[in-house]
């Protein structure tokens, strides 16, 4: 794209300020900015007017989870089906590590955070150790590990993992790919600049992973290796069980297109997304969308009907995902802290949210699929997310849970 074309595009979207410092840039920087303008979808910025507005959902109804009691009864059957699939190379894992971790407030990728007390214990290390547990159960069959980074943290992530020898995971079994980015704007939809020659961008949400994987050309590898299922999981749950054979087996034997690990809520109004049906298809209702009536609803055993929160660990049938890949997922507007340059071109890192980011969410991906099995896991054993510096879902709370599970820190 040349300068004239860039000007035209920016004018169409009311973003002319992007070229304010153009004349001060070096030739290489000019070219980079023109390329970024060319590649940026400014149309998404329109959505900032929807911030805080309810997103028009369908009709919710409960979706029963497979509970721990049933899982325990059938553990051997599920685990052996899962181990068979793992050994046959049908299952891959995908670590979603493209997020910015703004709440934790570290400049490094979240996985580099050290939660150790007497020795270093990095979040990435915990993840790999957990994956190695699965490998052990599958008699040493290493599974393909995809790691999604973003352009913001890709180099730091790869360098860190290399430096630590991938914490013992074979390098040839790891495939990195970068997720797509979306522009970030102020509340009026004016895109922020993070440098004189660079538009502020942020990763396009936790559902961007499959489209980005396809874009990176990884379907060839998936087909070549005979991968049929992909277990996606968040970087920040340090008790995460990955490609857990019992979960894999339960999902496969249930004949569904997707399995979702869920935990029993600890209060009807707990702030977690709850697995349910929406217009008869699997979905997730956010805690703030739960009406009192839904919170009071009971299932046939007298237990709360909307009782199982998702923990961002899903096993997807890859073919099913490929079929829905052409459908565009809705964009959600989220209020976030966005670094930007002020009128004097000084970089500001705001202390409070100052604008909008645009994300695709995994809940919409699930809603495109015909079936999903919510699979209950014991919260204290499998869910120790690190979102914040202190308080709820923090380094402290995760450390406590690690201790409870005999993990030395
Ligand atoms: P969160 O939604 O908690 O976001 O991500 P975050 O970026 O880690 O943290 P905050 O909200 O800025 O504090 C849940 C998981 O999804 C991944 C994250 O890396 C984490 O594993 N994620 C999130 C992505 O991979 N890409 C995204 O665009 C967003």
Short mmCIF file of C-alpha atoms and ligand atoms in Angstrom, two decimals:
data_model
loop_
_atom_site.label_atom_id
_atom_site.label_comp_id
_atom_site.label_asym_id
_atom_site.label_seq_id
_atom_site.Cartn_x
_atom_site.Cartn_y
_atom_site.Cartn_z
CA UNK A 1 0.00 0.00 0.00
CA UNK A 2 1.36 3.44 -0.85
CA UNK A 3 0.89 6.66 1.10
CA UNK A 4 -2.03 7.89 -1.01
CA UNK A 5 -3.90 4.61 -0.58
CA UNK A 6 -3.18 4.65 3.15
CA UNK A 7 -4.54 8.21 3.44
CA UNK A 8 -7.70 7.17 1.64
CA UNK A 9 -8.26 4.16 3.85
CA UNK A 10 -7.69 6.17 7.03
CA UNK A 11 -10.06 8.89 5.84
CA UNK A 12 -12.81 6.34 5.24
CA UNK A 13 -12.55 5.27 8.86
CA UNK A 14 -11.85 8.68 10.40
CA UNK A 15 -8.34 7.64 11.54
CA UNK A 16 -6.18 10.30 9.82
CA UNK A 17 -4.18 10.91 13.04
CA UNK A 18 -2.32 7.64 12.39
CA UNK A 19 -0.06 9.50 9.93
CA UNK A 20 0.65 12.45 12.27
CA UNK A 21 4.37 11.61 12.61
CA UNK A 22 4.79 9.96 9.20
CA UNK A 23 7.28 12.54 7.94
CA UNK A 24 9.54 11.94 10.95
CA UNK A 25 9.86 8.22 10.33
CA UNK A 26 12.75 6.45 8.62
CA UNK A 27 12.03 4.78 5.28
CA UNK A 28 11.83 1.38 6.92
CA UNK A 29 9.45 2.67 9.61
CA UNK A 30 7.30 4.33 6.94
CA UNK A 31 7.02 1.05 5.11
CA UNK A 32 6.13 -0.79 8.31
CA UNK A 33 3.40 1.68 9.14
CA UNK A 34 1.94 1.50 5.61
CA UNK A 35 1.91 -2.29 5.86
CA UNK A 36 0.20 -2.10 9.25
CA UNK A 37 -2.43 0.28 7.88
CA UNK A 38 -2.97 -2.07 4.97
CA UNK A 39 -3.41 -5.09 7.25
CA UNK A 40 -5.52 -3.45 9.95
CA UNK A 41 -9.25 -3.96 9.93
CA UNK A 42 -10.42 -0.52 11.11
CA UNK A 43 -14.05 -1.53 10.67
CA UNK A 44 -13.92 -3.37 14.02
CA UNK A 45 -13.52 -0.03 15.83
CA UNK A 46 -17.16 0.74 15.11
CA UNK A 47 -17.96 -1.83 17.78
CA UNK A 48 -16.67 0.37 20.59
CA UNK A 49 -20.10 1.98 20.79
CA UNK A 50 -21.37 -1.41 21.99
CA UNK A 51 -19.16 -1.36 25.10
CA UNK A 52 -21.20 -2.37 28.14
CA UNK A 53 -24.29 -3.12 26.09
CA UNK A 54 -25.79 -6.56 26.46
CA UNK A 55 -24.96 -8.72 23.50
CA UNK A 56 -28.43 -10.02 22.60
CA UNK A 57 -28.41 -13.64 23.66
CA UNK A 58 -30.83 -16.44 22.84
CA UNK A 59 -32.88 -18.53 25.21
CA UNK A 60 -30.86 -20.32 27.89
CA UNK A 61 -31.58 -23.76 29.29
CA UNK A 62 -29.47 -26.02 31.54
CA UNK A 63 -26.94 -28.51 30.20
CA UNK A 64 -26.21 -31.38 32.60
CA UNK A 65 -22.56 -32.03 33.40
CA UNK A 66 -20.94 -35.41 33.76
CA UNK A 67 -20.26 -35.34 37.47
CA UNK A 68 -17.24 -36.58 39.41
CA UNK A 69 -19.27 -39.50 40.89
CA UNK A 70 -20.03 -40.87 37.43
CA UNK A 71 -16.51 -40.20 36.20
CA UNK A 72 -15.06 -42.12 39.15
CA UNK A 73 -17.32 -45.11 38.41
CA UNK A 74 -16.18 -45.21 34.79
CA UNK A 75 -12.60 -43.97 35.31
CA UNK A 76 -10.87 -47.11 34.00
CA UNK A 77 -13.03 -47.26 30.88
CA UNK A 78 -12.50 -43.56 30.12
CA UNK A 79 -8.80 -43.55 30.93
CA UNK A 80 -8.01 -46.52 28.72
CA UNK A 81 -9.95 -45.01 25.78
CA UNK A 82 -8.05 -41.76 26.33
CA UNK A 83 -4.66 -43.45 26.57
CA UNK A 84 -5.35 -45.39 23.39
CA UNK A 85 -6.14 -42.14 21.52
CA UNK A 86 -3.04 -40.46 22.96
CA UNK A 87 -0.80 -43.34 21.97
CA UNK A 88 -2.24 -43.28 18.46
CA UNK A 89 -1.26 -39.62 18.21
CA UNK A 90 -4.87 -38.51 17.77
CA UNK A 91 -4.70 -35.87 20.49
CA UNK A 92 -2.74 -32.61 20.48
CA UNK A 93 -2.58 -29.86 23.06
CA UNK A 94 -2.66 -26.15 22.40
CA UNK A 95 -1.41 -23.66 24.96
CA UNK A 96 -3.11 -20.29 24.64
CA UNK A 97 -0.31 -17.94 25.59
CA UNK A 98 -1.14 -14.97 23.41
CA UNK A 99 -2.77 -12.92 26.18
CA UNK A 100 -1.28 -9.74 27.60
CA UNK A 101 -1.68 -10.63 31.29
CA UNK A 102 -2.45 -6.99 32.03
CA UNK A 103 -4.00 -7.74 35.41
CA UNK A 104 -0.85 -9.47 36.63
CA UNK A 105 1.05 -6.41 35.55
CA UNK A 106 4.32 -8.01 34.42
CA UNK A 107 5.94 -6.90 31.17
CA UNK A 108 7.03 -10.45 30.42
CA UNK A 109 4.80 -13.20 29.06
CA UNK A 110 2.68 -14.60 31.89
CA UNK A 111 4.29 -18.03 31.61
CA UNK A 112 7.66 -16.53 32.62
CA UNK A 113 6.29 -15.58 36.02
CA UNK A 114 8.13 -17.34 38.83
CA UNK A 115 5.75 -18.60 41.54
CA UNK A 116 8.50 -20.45 43.44
CA UNK A 117 9.31 -19.74 47.07
CA UNK A 118 12.48 -21.71 47.75
CA UNK A 119 13.45 -22.30 44.11
CA UNK A 120 12.33 -21.00 40.72
CA UNK A 121 9.03 -22.50 39.58
CA UNK A 122 7.90 -20.77 36.41
CA UNK A 123 4.33 -20.95 35.18
CA UNK A 124 5.53 -22.47 31.88
CA UNK A 125 7.45 -25.05 33.88
CA UNK A 126 4.30 -26.09 35.80
CA UNK A 127 2.43 -26.43 32.49
CA UNK A 128 5.12 -28.65 30.95
CA UNK A 129 5.41 -30.75 34.12
CA UNK A 130 1.68 -31.34 33.99
CA UNK A 131 1.86 -32.30 30.34
CA UNK A 132 4.70 -34.68 31.10
CA UNK A 133 2.38 -36.43 33.59
CA UNK A 134 0.07 -37.18 30.69
CA UNK A 135 2.96 -38.42 28.58
CA UNK A 136 3.91 -40.76 31.42
CA UNK A 137 0.38 -42.15 31.59
CA UNK A 138 0.56 -42.73 27.82
CA UNK A 139 3.73 -44.83 28.32
CA UNK A 140 6.03 -42.13 27.00
CA UNK A 141 4.07 -41.14 23.88
CA UNK A 142 4.81 -37.44 23.48
CA UNK A 143 1.92 -35.46 22.11
CA UNK A 144 2.12 -32.50 19.75
CA UNK A 145 2.14 -29.28 21.74
CA UNK A 146 1.07 -26.14 19.90
CA UNK A 147 1.92 -22.89 21.62
CA UNK A 148 0.08 -19.77 20.54
CA UNK A 149 1.89 -16.54 21.20
CA UNK A 150 1.21 -13.05 19.90
CA UNK A 151 3.54 -10.66 18.11
CA UNK A 152 3.91 -8.90 21.48
CA UNK A 153 5.31 -11.87 23.36
CA UNK A 154 6.45 -14.36 20.73
CA UNK A 155 10.20 -13.77 20.86
CA UNK A 156 10.33 -13.51 24.64
CA UNK A 157 8.33 -16.74 24.99
CA UNK A 158 10.46 -18.73 22.56
CA UNK A 159 13.75 -17.43 23.96
CA UNK A 160 12.70 -18.22 27.51
CA UNK A 161 11.58 -21.74 26.71
CA UNK A 162 14.74 -22.40 24.70
CA UNK A 163 16.89 -21.13 27.53
CA UNK A 164 15.19 -23.60 29.85
CA UNK A 165 15.42 -26.43 27.35
CA UNK A 166 11.63 -26.51 27.06
CA UNK A 167 11.57 -27.84 30.62
CA UNK A 168 12.30 -31.31 29.33
CA UNK A 169 9.72 -31.48 26.53
CA UNK A 170 11.21 -32.53 23.17
CA UNK A 171 11.60 -29.45 20.98
CA UNK A 172 10.51 -31.31 17.83
CA UNK A 173 7.12 -31.95 19.44
CA UNK A 174 6.50 -28.22 19.99
CA UNK A 175 5.06 -25.93 17.31
CA UNK A 176 4.69 -22.20 17.85
CA UNK A 177 2.31 -19.96 15.98
CA UNK A 178 1.26 -16.35 16.37
CA UNK A 179 -2.29 -15.21 16.87
CA UNK A 180 -3.85 -12.38 14.90
CA UNK A 181 -4.00 -8.89 16.32
CA UNK A 182 -6.80 -6.33 16.42
CA UNK A 183 -6.45 -2.55 16.74
CA UNK A 184 -7.16 -0.94 20.12
CA UNK A 185 -8.92 2.40 20.45
CA UNK A 186 -10.15 5.05 22.84
CA UNK A 187 -13.84 5.09 23.80
CA UNK A 188 -14.70 7.01 20.64
CA UNK A 189 -13.22 4.43 18.34
CA UNK A 190 -10.07 6.46 17.52
CA UNK A 191 -7.24 4.02 17.24
CA UNK A 192 -4.40 4.55 19.73
CA UNK A 193 -0.80 4.82 18.56
CA UNK A 194 1.80 2.98 20.61
CA UNK A 195 4.66 4.70 18.83
CA UNK A 196 5.06 7.35 16.17
CA UNK A 197 5.01 4.68 13.50
CA UNK A 198 2.90 2.01 15.11
CA UNK A 199 -0.83 1.53 15.72
CA UNK A 200 -1.74 0.02 19.12
CA UNK A 201 -2.82 -3.54 18.70
CA UNK A 202 -3.71 -6.37 20.98
CA UNK A 203 -4.27 -10.10 20.50
CA UNK A 204 -7.73 -10.78 19.10
CA UNK A 205 -9.07 -12.90 21.95
CA UNK A 206 -8.98 -16.50 23.11
CA UNK A 207 -11.04 -17.79 20.16
CA UNK A 208 -8.55 -16.50 17.62
CA UNK A 209 -6.45 -19.63 18.02
CA UNK A 210 -7.96 -21.94 15.40
CA UNK A 211 -8.14 -19.35 12.61
CA UNK A 212 -4.56 -18.30 13.40
CA UNK A 213 -3.48 -21.93 13.34
CA UNK A 214 -4.99 -22.35 9.87
CA UNK A 215 -3.41 -19.12 8.71
CA UNK A 216 -0.04 -20.41 9.88
CA UNK A 217 -0.53 -23.42 7.59
CA UNK A 218 -0.68 -25.91 10.43
CA UNK A 219 -3.58 -27.94 9.03
CA UNK A 220 -1.02 -29.86 6.96
CA UNK A 221 0.79 -30.91 10.10
CA UNK A 222 -2.50 -31.81 11.81
CA UNK A 223 -3.45 -34.05 8.92
CA UNK A 224 0.01 -35.50 8.48
CA UNK A 225 0.18 -36.49 12.14
CA UNK A 226 -3.41 -37.76 12.22
CA UNK A 227 -4.47 -35.34 14.95
CA UNK A 228 -8.22 -35.56 15.52
CA UNK A 229 -8.64 -33.75 18.83
CA UNK A 230 -7.08 -30.60 20.23
CA UNK A 231 -7.09 -29.78 23.94
CA UNK A 232 -6.81 -26.03 24.37
CA UNK A 233 -5.89 -24.58 27.73
CA UNK A 234 -4.97 -21.31 29.40
CA UNK A 235 -1.43 -20.49 30.40
CA UNK A 236 -2.38 -19.28 33.85
CA UNK A 237 -3.88 -22.33 35.54
CA UNK A 238 -0.89 -23.90 37.22
CA UNK A 239 -2.81 -27.05 38.22
CA UNK A 240 -4.02 -27.60 34.69
CA UNK A 241 -4.31 -31.27 33.65
CA UNK A 242 -3.52 -31.33 29.94
CA UNK A 243 -4.93 -33.87 27.49
CA UNK A 244 -5.94 -35.72 30.62
CA UNK A 245 -6.63 -39.32 29.46
CA UNK A 246 -9.86 -39.69 31.46
CA UNK A 247 -11.27 -36.43 30.05
CA UNK A 248 -10.19 -37.41 26.54
CA UNK A 249 -11.81 -40.85 26.89
CA UNK A 250 -15.06 -39.46 28.34
CA UNK A 251 -15.34 -36.95 25.49
CA UNK A 252 -14.59 -39.52 22.79
CA UNK A 253 -16.94 -42.15 24.20
CA UNK A 254 -19.74 -39.61 24.60
CA UNK A 255 -19.76 -38.97 20.85
CA UNK A 256 -19.68 -35.18 21.24
CA UNK A 257 -17.75 -32.64 19.18
CA UNK A 258 -16.30 -30.92 22.23
CA UNK A 259 -15.57 -31.57 25.90
CA UNK A 260 -15.35 -28.77 28.46
CA UNK A 261 -13.76 -29.11 31.86
CA UNK A 262 -15.97 -27.47 34.46
CA UNK A 263 -15.92 -26.95 38.21
CA UNK A 264 -18.88 -26.88 40.59
CA UNK A 265 -19.61 -23.26 41.47
CA UNK A 266 -18.88 -22.25 45.05
CA UNK A 267 -21.81 -19.82 45.15
CA UNK A 268 -24.80 -19.20 42.84
CA UNK A 269 -23.38 -15.78 41.94
CA UNK A 270 -19.72 -16.82 41.57
CA UNK A 271 -18.03 -14.85 38.78
CA UNK A 272 -17.50 -17.63 36.28
CA UNK A 273 -19.05 -18.40 32.91
CA UNK A 274 -21.48 -21.29 33.18
CA UNK A 275 -21.94 -24.07 30.67
CA UNK A 276 -25.50 -24.25 29.37
CA UNK A 277 -27.59 -24.48 26.22
CA UNK A 278 -28.55 -21.38 24.26
CA UNK A 279 -31.33 -21.91 21.75
CA UNK A 280 -30.66 -25.62 22.15
CA UNK A 281 -26.93 -25.42 21.31
CA UNK A 282 -24.01 -25.56 23.75
CA UNK A 283 -23.02 -22.19 25.10
CA UNK A 284 -21.70 -20.31 28.08
CA UNK A 285 -23.68 -17.81 30.04
CA UNK A 286 -21.62 -15.13 31.78
CA UNK A 287 -22.17 -14.62 35.50
CA UNK A 288 -23.64 -11.15 34.94
CA UNK A 289 -26.17 -12.58 32.49
CA UNK A 290 -27.56 -15.07 35.03
CA UNK A 291 -31.02 -14.00 36.15
CA UNK A 292 -32.23 -14.69 39.69
CA UNK A 293 -34.57 -17.25 38.20
CA UNK A 294 -31.63 -19.06 36.59
CA UNK A 295 -29.66 -18.92 39.83
CA UNK A 296 -32.63 -20.46 41.68
CA UNK A 297 -33.39 -23.11 39.04
CA UNK A 298 -32.86 -26.74 40.12
CA UNK A 299 -32.19 -29.94 38.18
CA UNK A 300 -34.06 -33.22 38.72
CA UNK A 301 -31.85 -34.03 41.76
CA UNK A 302 -32.62 -30.71 43.40
CA UNK A 303 -29.13 -29.30 42.66
CA UNK A 304 -28.66 -25.88 41.05
CA UNK A 305 -29.28 -26.24 37.30
CA UNK A 306 -26.61 -23.69 36.28
CA UNK A 307 -23.92 -25.02 38.51
CA UNK A 308 -20.79 -25.66 36.45
CA UNK A 309 -18.25 -22.99 35.62
CA UNK A 310 -15.80 -23.27 32.73
CA UNK A 311 -12.05 -23.17 33.36
CA UNK A 312 -10.79 -22.65 29.79
CA UNK A 313 -9.83 -26.22 29.10
CA UNK A 314 -11.66 -27.67 26.10
CA UNK A 315 -11.14 -30.68 23.91
CA UNK A 316 -12.26 -29.92 20.36
CA UNK A 317 -12.85 -32.28 17.48
CA UNK A 318 -10.61 -30.77 14.82
CA UNK A 319 -12.77 -31.74 11.85
CA UNK A 320 -15.78 -30.10 13.48
CA UNK A 321 -13.74 -26.93 13.97
CA UNK A 322 -12.62 -26.97 10.37
CA UNK A 323 -16.23 -27.15 9.25
CA UNK A 324 -17.21 -24.06 11.22
CA UNK A 325 -13.97 -22.17 10.47
CA UNK A 326 -15.59 -20.19 7.66
CA UNK A 327 -18.20 -18.74 10.04
CA UNK A 328 -17.15 -15.40 11.44
CA UNK A 329 -17.28 -15.24 15.21
CA UNK A 330 -18.79 -12.16 16.84
CA UNK A 331 -16.45 -9.51 18.20
CA UNK A 332 -16.71 -8.57 21.85
CA UNK A 333 -15.69 -5.16 23.11
CA UNK A 334 -13.64 -5.22 26.29
CA UNK A 335 -12.49 -2.31 28.34
CA UNK A 336 -8.71 -2.50 28.97
CA UNK A 337 -5.60 -0.51 29.81
CA UNK A 338 -3.98 0.38 26.51
CA UNK A 339 -0.49 1.91 26.32
CA UNK A 340 -0.41 4.88 23.93
CA UNK A 341 1.61 7.94 22.98
CA UNK A 342 0.24 11.26 24.18
CA UNK A 343 0.17 14.54 22.22
CA UNK A 344 3.91 14.98 22.92
CA UNK A 345 4.62 11.47 21.64
CA UNK A 346 5.54 10.20 25.12
CA UNK A 347 4.52 6.63 25.85
CA UNK A 348 1.88 6.40 28.59
CA UNK A 349 1.09 3.17 30.42
CA UNK A 350 -2.30 3.89 31.98
CA UNK A 351 -3.14 2.78 35.52
CA UNK A 352 -6.83 2.42 34.72
CA UNK A 353 -8.74 1.24 31.64
CA UNK A 354 -8.66 3.88 28.91
CA UNK A 355 -10.24 2.26 25.90
CA UNK A 356 -11.47 -0.74 23.98
CA UNK A 357 -10.02 -3.95 22.68
CA UNK A 358 -11.86 -6.26 20.37
CA UNK A 359 -11.86 -9.97 21.02
CA UNK A 360 -13.35 -13.17 19.74
CA UNK A 361 -14.28 -15.48 22.58
CA UNK A 362 -14.16 -19.22 22.80
CA UNK A 363 -17.76 -19.33 24.03
CA UNK A 364 -18.91 -18.34 20.54
CA UNK A 365 -16.84 -21.11 19.05
CA UNK A 366 -18.55 -23.64 21.29
CA UNK A 367 -21.93 -22.26 20.35
CA UNK A 368 -21.22 -23.06 16.70
CA UNK A 369 -20.76 -26.74 17.56
CA UNK A 370 -23.67 -29.15 17.83
CA UNK A 371 -22.70 -30.89 21.08
CA UNK A 372 -20.50 -30.41 24.13
CA UNK A 373 -19.87 -32.50 27.23
CA UNK A 374 -19.32 -30.51 30.43
CA UNK A 375 -16.96 -32.72 32.45
CA UNK A 376 -16.64 -31.99 36.15
CA UNK A 377 -13.24 -31.76 37.79
CA UNK A 378 -12.40 -31.09 41.43
CA UNK A 379 -11.60 -27.42 41.72
CA UNK A 380 -8.93 -27.77 44.43
CA UNK A 381 -7.07 -30.31 42.33
CA UNK A 382 -7.27 -28.74 38.88
CA UNK A 383 -8.01 -25.06 39.05
CA UNK A 384 -5.46 -22.54 40.29
CA UNK A 385 -5.63 -19.60 37.89
CA UNK A 386 -3.25 -16.67 38.21
CA UNK A 387 -5.01 -13.55 36.99
CA UNK A 388 -4.21 -10.93 39.59
CA UNK A 389 -1.26 -9.87 41.70
CA UNK A 390 -3.20 -10.26 44.93
CA UNK A 391 -6.50 -11.58 46.27
CA UNK A 392 -8.80 -13.78 44.23
CA UNK A 393 -7.11 -15.89 41.52
CA UNK A 394 -3.68 -14.56 42.35
CA UNK A 395 -0.13 -15.82 42.77
CA UNK A 396 -0.90 -16.26 46.50
CA UNK A 397 -4.06 -18.30 46.02
CA UNK A 398 -2.36 -20.45 43.37
CA UNK A 399 0.59 -21.10 45.69
CA UNK A 400 -1.79 -22.29 48.41
CA UNK A 401 -3.44 -24.69 45.97
CA UNK A 402 -0.07 -25.96 44.74
CA UNK A 403 0.92 -26.70 48.34
CA UNK A 404 -2.35 -28.54 48.88
CA UNK A 405 -1.47 -30.74 45.92
CA UNK A 406 2.03 -31.50 47.14
CA UNK A 407 3.81 -29.33 44.59
CA UNK A 408 7.08 -28.01 45.98
CA UNK A 409 7.59 -24.32 45.42
P1 LIG B 1 -7.38 -13.90 29.97
O1 LIG B 1 -8.72 -13.68 29.42
O2 LIG B 1 -7.27 -14.11 31.43
O3 LIG B 1 -6.45 -12.69 29.51
O4 LIG B 1 -6.73 -15.10 29.19
P2 LIG B 1 -4.92 -12.35 29.77
O5 LIG B 1 -4.48 -11.59 28.58
O6 LIG B 1 -4.10 -13.54 30.13
O7 LIG B 1 -4.92 -11.43 31.04
P3 LIG B 1 -5.55 -9.96 31.28
O8 LIG B 1 -7.03 -10.09 31.07
O9 LIG B 1 -4.90 -9.05 30.29
O10 LIG B 1 -5.16 -9.69 32.69
C1 LIG B 1 -7.05 -16.43 29.40
C2 LIG B 1 -6.11 -17.25 28.53
O11 LIG B 1 -6.32 -16.96 27.16
C3 LIG B 1 -5.10 -16.53 26.57
C4 LIG B 1 -4.24 -16.03 27.71
O12 LIG B 1 -2.88 -16.09 27.37
C5 LIG B 1 -4.63 -16.99 28.80
O13 LIG B 1 -3.96 -18.22 28.65
N1 LIG B 1 -5.40 -15.48 25.58
C6 LIG B 1 -6.21 -14.45 25.89
C7 LIG B 1 -4.81 -15.57 24.35
O14 LIG B 1 -4.04 -16.51 24.07
N2 LIG B 1 -5.08 -14.58 23.45
C8 LIG B 1 -5.89 -13.54 23.73
O15 LIG B 1 -6.09 -12.70 22.85
C9 LIG B 1 -6.48 -13.47 24.98
#
